[in-house]
Short mmCIF file of C-alpha atoms in Angstrom, two decimals:
data_model
loop_
_atom_site.label_atom_id
_atom_site.label_comp_id
_atom_site.label_asym_id
_atom_site.label_seq_id
_atom_site.Cartn_x
_atom_site.Cartn_y
_atom_site.Cartn_z
CA MET A 1360 4.79 80.39 -35.88
CA VAL A 1361 1.90 82.46 -36.43
CA PHE A 1362 -1.18 79.84 -37.85
CA LYS A 1363 -3.54 82.07 -39.93
CA HIS A 1364 -6.35 79.30 -40.51
CA LYS A 1365 -8.56 78.15 -37.59
CA ASP A 1366 -8.30 74.40 -39.58
CA LYS A 1367 -4.37 74.92 -38.18
CA LEU A 1368 -5.76 75.32 -34.72
CA ASP A 1369 -8.03 72.02 -34.02
CA GLU A 1370 -5.48 70.41 -35.85
CA ILE A 1371 -3.20 71.42 -33.21
CA MET A 1372 -6.27 71.07 -30.10
CA LYS A 1373 -6.78 67.28 -31.90
CA LYS A 1374 -3.12 65.97 -31.69
CA VAL A 1375 -2.94 67.36 -28.15
CA TYR A 1376 -6.44 65.54 -26.94
CA SER A 1377 -4.79 62.34 -29.22
CA THR A 1378 -1.47 62.29 -27.39
CA LYS A 1379 -1.04 59.23 -24.73
CA ARG A 1380 -5.36 58.67 -25.20
CA ILE A 1381 -4.44 54.89 -22.85
CA THR A 1382 -2.37 57.21 -20.27
CA ARG A 1383 -4.52 59.80 -19.85
CA TYR A 1384 -8.04 57.06 -20.03
CA THR A 1385 -6.45 55.26 -18.19
CA GLY A 1386 -6.04 58.26 -15.00
CA LEU A 1387 -8.97 59.76 -15.95
CA ILE A 1388 -10.57 55.69 -13.60
CA VAL A 1389 -7.54 56.77 -11.12
CA GLY A 1390 -8.63 59.88 -10.32
CA CYS A 1391 -12.73 58.71 -10.18
CA PHE A 1392 -12.01 56.12 -8.38
CA LEU A 1393 -10.38 57.85 -5.40
CA MET A 1394 -13.01 61.02 -5.76
CA ALA A 1395 -15.32 58.17 -5.53
CA ILE A 1396 -13.56 56.43 -2.44
CA GLY A 1397 -12.82 59.70 -0.83
CA PHE A 1398 -16.80 60.73 -1.28
CA ASN A 1399 -18.02 56.89 -0.08
CA LEU A 1400 -15.50 56.37 3.00
CA PHE A 1401 -14.73 59.82 4.30
CA PHE A 1402 -17.94 62.99 3.01
CA LEU A 1403 -20.82 60.43 2.87
CA PRO A 1404 -20.52 59.11 6.44
CA LEU A 1405 -19.45 62.09 8.19
CA ASN A 1406 -22.17 64.09 6.71
CA ILE A 1407 -18.94 66.68 5.49
CA VAL A 1408 -21.13 68.93 2.65
CA HIS A 1409 -17.58 69.54 0.45
CA GLY A 1410 -19.81 71.59 -2.24
CA GLY A 1411 -20.55 70.02 -6.16
CA VAL A 1412 -22.72 67.39 -7.19
CA SER A 1413 -21.83 64.70 -4.91
CA GLY A 1414 -21.99 67.72 -1.65
CA ILE A 1415 -26.21 68.36 -2.98
CA SER A 1416 -26.08 64.14 -3.13
CA ILE A 1417 -25.42 64.02 0.36
CA VAL A 1418 -27.90 66.32 1.66
CA THR A 1419 -30.66 64.18 -0.77
CA ASP A 1420 -29.52 60.58 0.64
CA ARG A 1421 -29.92 62.02 3.74
CA MET A 1422 -33.51 64.29 3.68
CA LEU A 1423 -34.89 61.81 1.03
CA ASN A 1424 -33.33 58.77 1.25
CA TRP A 1425 -31.77 59.00 -2.70
CA ASP A 1426 -29.36 56.99 -3.81
CA PRO A 1427 -26.15 59.07 -4.94
CA SER A 1428 -25.02 57.67 -7.61
CA ILE A 1429 -28.45 57.70 -9.37
CA PHE A 1430 -28.62 62.07 -8.32
CA ILE A 1431 -24.75 62.66 -9.50
CA LEU A 1432 -25.47 60.55 -12.72
CA ILE A 1433 -28.69 62.53 -13.59
CA LEU A 1434 -27.75 65.57 -12.39
CA ASN A 1435 -24.91 65.44 -14.23
CA ILE A 1436 -25.99 64.57 -17.48
CA ILE A 1437 -29.20 67.36 -17.59
CA LEU A 1438 -25.83 69.75 -17.27
CA LEU A 1439 -23.70 67.70 -19.36
CA ILE A 1440 -27.27 68.99 -21.44
CA MET A 1441 -27.12 72.62 -20.83
CA SER A 1442 -23.16 72.91 -21.41
CA PHE A 1443 -23.51 71.54 -25.01
CA ILE A 1444 -27.33 74.56 -25.33
CA THR A 1445 -24.98 77.23 -23.44
CA LEU A 1446 -21.15 76.34 -24.14
CA GLY A 1447 -20.74 74.54 -27.10
CA TRP A 1448 -19.94 70.73 -28.09
CA GLU A 1449 -16.13 71.92 -27.95
CA LYS A 1450 -16.61 72.41 -23.56
CA THR A 1451 -18.90 69.71 -23.05
CA LYS A 1452 -17.21 66.59 -24.51
CA GLY A 1453 -14.23 66.90 -21.82
CA SER A 1454 -16.20 66.65 -19.52
CA ILE A 1455 -18.43 63.59 -20.62
CA ALA A 1456 -16.29 60.35 -19.86
CA GLY A 1457 -16.51 62.06 -16.28
CA SER A 1458 -19.14 62.90 -15.30
CA ILE A 1459 -20.82 59.10 -15.89
CA LEU A 1460 -17.63 57.34 -14.37
CA PHE A 1461 -17.71 59.41 -11.47
CA PRO A 1462 -21.24 58.24 -9.92
CA ILE A 1463 -20.24 54.64 -11.70
CA PHE A 1464 -17.67 53.74 -8.84
CA VAL A 1465 -19.68 56.07 -6.16
CA SER A 1466 -21.95 52.97 -6.99
CA LEU A 1467 -19.56 50.44 -7.00
CA THR A 1468 -17.63 51.17 -3.53
CA ALA A 1469 -20.61 52.31 -2.09
CA HIS A 1470 -20.57 49.62 -0.18
CA LEU A 1471 -16.79 49.62 0.73
CA GLY A 1472 -17.10 50.98 4.40
CA GLN A 1473 -18.83 48.01 5.41
CA TYR A 1474 -14.81 46.19 4.94
CA ILE A 1475 -12.98 49.47 5.64
CA ASP A 1476 -13.76 51.27 8.72
CA PHE A 1477 -11.14 52.81 10.41
CA GLN A 1478 -12.52 53.32 13.75
CA ILE A 1479 -10.78 56.81 13.93
CA ASP A 1480 -12.23 59.60 16.40
CA ASN A 1481 -10.56 62.87 15.36
CA ILE A 1482 -12.76 63.79 12.62
CA ILE A 1483 -10.31 66.82 11.77
CA LEU A 1484 -8.14 64.17 10.61
CA MET A 1485 -10.70 61.86 8.35
CA VAL A 1486 -11.72 65.49 6.54
CA VAL A 1487 -8.12 66.39 5.73
CA PHE A 1488 -7.11 62.26 4.89
CA GLY A 1489 -10.56 62.67 2.49
CA SER A 1490 -9.86 65.91 1.38
CA VAL A 1491 -6.20 64.81 0.24
CA ILE A 1492 -7.76 61.92 -1.86
CA THR A 1493 -10.62 64.05 -3.31
CA GLY A 1494 -7.91 66.76 -4.39
CA VAL A 1495 -4.72 63.79 -5.82
CA GLY A 1496 -8.21 62.30 -7.95
CA SER A 1497 -9.62 65.75 -9.12
CA GLY A 1498 -6.19 66.66 -9.76
CA ILE A 1499 -5.30 64.09 -12.49
CA ASN A 1500 -8.73 64.74 -13.82
CA PHE A 1501 -8.42 68.41 -14.93
CA LYS A 1502 -4.38 67.63 -15.51
CA LEU A 1503 -5.18 65.04 -18.40
CA GLY A 1504 -7.54 67.65 -19.42
CA PHE A 1505 -11.04 65.94 -18.19
CA SER A 1506 -13.31 67.05 -15.84
CA THR A 1507 -16.02 64.71 -13.81
CA GLY A 1508 -19.11 67.32 -14.44
CA GLY A 1509 -20.94 68.36 -11.79
CA THR A 1510 -20.79 72.37 -10.58
CA ASP A 1511 -17.21 72.56 -12.75
CA ILE A 1512 -20.12 73.08 -15.59
CA ILE A 1513 -21.86 75.79 -13.75
CA ASN A 1514 -19.20 77.77 -12.72
CA GLN A 1515 -18.36 77.62 -17.16
CA ILE A 1516 -21.80 79.21 -17.65
CA ILE A 1517 -22.06 81.32 -14.56
CA ALA A 1518 -18.51 82.74 -15.99
CA LYS A 1519 -19.44 82.86 -19.20
CA TYR A 1520 -22.70 84.64 -18.23
CA ALA A 1521 -21.99 86.90 -15.16
CA LYS A 1522 -18.45 87.78 -16.46
CA VAL A 1523 -16.37 86.90 -13.46
CA SER A 1524 -13.30 84.50 -13.33
CA ILE A 1525 -13.89 80.70 -13.52
CA GLY A 1526 -12.17 81.50 -9.65
CA LYS A 1527 -15.17 83.69 -8.13
CA ALA A 1528 -17.73 81.73 -9.76
CA MET A 1529 -16.72 78.71 -7.95
CA ILE A 1530 -16.17 80.20 -4.75
CA MET A 1531 -20.26 81.15 -5.30
CA SER A 1532 -21.62 78.23 -6.49
CA ASP A 1533 -19.99 75.44 -3.60
CA GLY A 1534 -20.56 78.56 -1.31
CA ILE A 1535 -24.28 78.09 -1.72
CA ILE A 1536 -24.01 74.47 -1.74
CA VAL A 1537 -22.12 74.37 1.25
CA ALA A 1538 -24.58 77.36 3.32
CA VAL A 1539 -27.36 75.90 1.62
CA ALA A 1540 -26.58 72.07 3.25
CA GLY A 1541 -26.01 74.14 7.17
CA PHE A 1542 -29.15 75.81 6.70
CA PHE A 1543 -31.82 73.15 6.11
CA LEU A 1544 -29.63 70.10 7.63
CA SER A 1545 -28.64 71.79 10.96
CA ASP A 1546 -31.80 70.64 12.87
CA ASN A 1547 -31.65 67.21 11.89
CA PHE A 1548 -27.93 65.70 11.44
CA TYR A 1549 -26.16 67.83 10.28
CA ALA A 1550 -24.25 70.71 12.82
CA TRP A 1551 -22.95 73.62 12.58
CA GLU A 1552 -18.90 72.76 12.56
CA ASN A 1553 -19.47 70.41 10.06
CA THR A 1554 -19.82 73.18 7.77
CA MET A 1555 -16.67 74.78 9.30
CA TYR A 1556 -15.86 70.97 8.34
CA ALA A 1557 -16.54 71.35 4.29
CA ILE A 1558 -14.55 74.36 3.89
CA VAL A 1559 -11.98 73.57 5.45
CA SER A 1560 -12.26 70.46 3.33
CA LEU A 1561 -12.57 72.73 -0.20
CA TYR A 1562 -9.60 74.73 0.70
CA ILE A 1563 -7.34 71.55 0.86
CA ILE A 1564 -8.93 69.91 -2.15
CA SER A 1565 -7.98 72.65 -4.16
CA LEU A 1566 -4.34 73.59 -2.71
CA ILE A 1567 -3.94 69.70 -3.54
CA SER A 1568 -5.07 69.96 -6.91
CA ASP A 1569 -3.07 72.96 -8.02
CA LYS A 1570 0.05 70.19 -6.62
CA VAL A 1571 -1.13 67.42 -8.37
CA ILE A 1572 -2.24 69.96 -12.05
CA LEU A 1573 1.07 72.28 -11.50
CA GLY A 1574 3.76 69.70 -9.33
CA ILE A 1575 6.25 70.52 -6.45
CA SER A 1576 8.39 73.23 -7.27
CA ASN A 1577 12.20 71.82 -6.87
CA CYS A 1578 13.11 75.04 -8.81
CA LYS A 1579 13.09 79.22 -8.61
CA ALA A 1580 13.38 81.32 -11.57
CA PHE A 1581 15.36 84.79 -11.09
CA TYR A 1582 15.04 87.90 -13.17
CA ILE A 1583 17.40 90.42 -11.87
CA VAL A 1584 17.92 94.29 -13.22
CA THR A 1585 21.24 94.86 -12.02
CA GLU A 1586 23.60 97.91 -12.13
CA HIS A 1587 26.68 94.94 -12.63
CA GLU A 1588 25.35 92.57 -15.13
CA THR A 1589 28.36 91.11 -16.37
CA ASP A 1590 29.74 90.12 -12.28
CA VAL A 1591 26.19 88.89 -11.72
CA LYS A 1592 26.51 86.26 -15.37
CA ASN A 1593 29.79 85.63 -14.24
CA PHE A 1594 29.33 84.65 -10.48
CA ILE A 1595 25.65 82.67 -12.62
CA MET A 1596 27.33 80.77 -15.05
CA ARG A 1597 30.43 80.02 -13.38
CA HIS A 1598 29.59 79.79 -9.65
CA LEU A 1599 26.52 78.37 -9.77
CA SER A 1600 26.98 76.48 -13.54
CA HIS A 1601 23.96 77.46 -14.46
CA GLY A 1602 22.81 79.36 -17.52
CA VAL A 1603 21.49 82.78 -18.09
CA THR A 1604 19.25 84.71 -20.77
CA VAL A 1605 19.60 88.42 -20.86
CA LEU A 1606 15.62 90.07 -22.18
CA ASP A 1607 15.35 93.65 -22.74
CA GLY A 1608 13.41 95.90 -20.65
CA ARG A 1609 12.87 99.62 -20.33
CA GLY A 1610 11.84 101.23 -17.50
CA GLY A 1611 7.75 101.81 -16.47
CA TYR A 1612 8.21 105.45 -14.74
CA THR A 1613 11.85 106.87 -16.37
CA GLY A 1614 11.41 104.99 -19.86
CA ASN A 1615 15.34 103.83 -19.77
CA HIS A 1616 16.13 100.76 -21.23
CA GLN A 1617 18.04 98.07 -19.14
CA LYS A 1618 18.71 94.83 -19.09
CA VAL A 1619 16.96 91.19 -17.30
CA ILE A 1620 19.27 88.83 -16.27
CA MET A 1621 16.66 85.54 -16.59
CA CYS A 1622 17.86 82.57 -15.16
CA VAL A 1623 16.57 79.18 -13.59
CA ILE A 1624 17.74 77.84 -10.50
CA PRO A 1625 17.39 74.41 -8.05
CA THR A 1626 15.40 75.42 -4.56
CA LYS A 1627 18.58 73.63 -2.94
CA GLU A 1628 20.79 76.72 -4.46
CA TYR A 1629 18.45 79.71 -3.88
CA PHE A 1630 20.22 81.15 -0.78
CA ILE A 1631 23.70 80.76 -2.29
CA ALA A 1632 22.20 82.84 -5.39
CA LYS A 1633 20.57 85.49 -3.47
CA GLU A 1634 23.53 86.49 -1.21
CA GLY A 1635 25.61 86.12 -4.16
CA ILE A 1636 24.15 88.31 -6.23
CA LEU A 1637 23.06 91.06 -3.01
CA GLU A 1638 26.50 90.51 -2.36
CA ILE A 1639 27.56 91.88 -5.93
CA ASP A 1640 24.48 94.76 -5.68
CA PRO A 1641 23.32 95.38 -2.55
CA ASN A 1642 20.90 97.74 -4.77
CA ALA A 1643 20.11 95.00 -7.23
CA PHE A 1644 16.05 94.49 -7.80
CA PHE A 1645 15.22 90.65 -8.38
CA LEU A 1646 12.02 89.04 -8.44
CA VAL A 1647 11.52 84.86 -7.45
CA THR A 1648 9.00 82.67 -8.82
CA ASP A 1649 8.45 79.37 -8.54
CA ALA A 1650 9.13 77.17 -11.68
CA TYR A 1651 7.66 74.12 -12.23
CA GLU A 1652 8.57 72.77 -15.54
CA SER A 1653 11.02 74.10 -17.79
CA ALA A 1654 11.35 72.46 -21.27
CA GLY A 1655 13.27 72.95 -24.55
CA GLY A 1656 16.60 74.01 -25.61
CA SER A 1657 19.39 74.25 -22.56
CA LEU A 1658 19.68 77.97 -21.37
CA ARG A 1659 23.33 77.88 -20.88
CA ARG A 1660 23.81 80.20 -23.56
#
């Protein structure tokens, strides 16, 4: 389907964002709440500056005794204004609700540590658990099309004007925050080992967020190039009982036309599928990737 008018595209985006509105905003509330718990129960008490505006608020809290929730809210509002000026309304509106809700939940859960005392001396365990909770909350927000603002806005601005990817922009912004915290606070309450904990935390949060957004892969997608097309198709369809789709391909070097067999197979059958294909054609070339979601009509054709 080709859309000739921008109005059609705008209509599609409105339908996407209006779908399951109650579910989406409920998810945003849960995500912000989990992130606030991770911040107040784990990162703030342990002085782990894990990047982002909340990480900066740990520094200002310790050095200037500024309330983290107030600092996060003020800085988020400033960044929202910057986002509107530089990125436009469409890029900004998804960050408004999260930018306000997150500092509210940080304030509401600020005294939670007085009632929940883990009494755990293992800092690594605390960092990992806090990162997992934060990653789940962050992943829920991103999956539903929301953002808590903060450095997410900075990353988009850097990506736009520095012509780099969002991933590189994220490394730059969070890396600077972690490094500056380690430099300025190392002689006070902050030890350099906290910097290493912060780096580990950033990695875990990113990893868990991706898992929440994409899900855990239960299937594998096979792309197979073989001289024994019919035998491989029959093996997959009759023995494994899975459908296949045959694509037209052309060798980049030789220019020869060849068929590419595509199929989606449950992970638990990966070994049988791989060994069966190689048994039929030891010289078969195949590419296997994680398939996080398959939807629509049946591939059994």
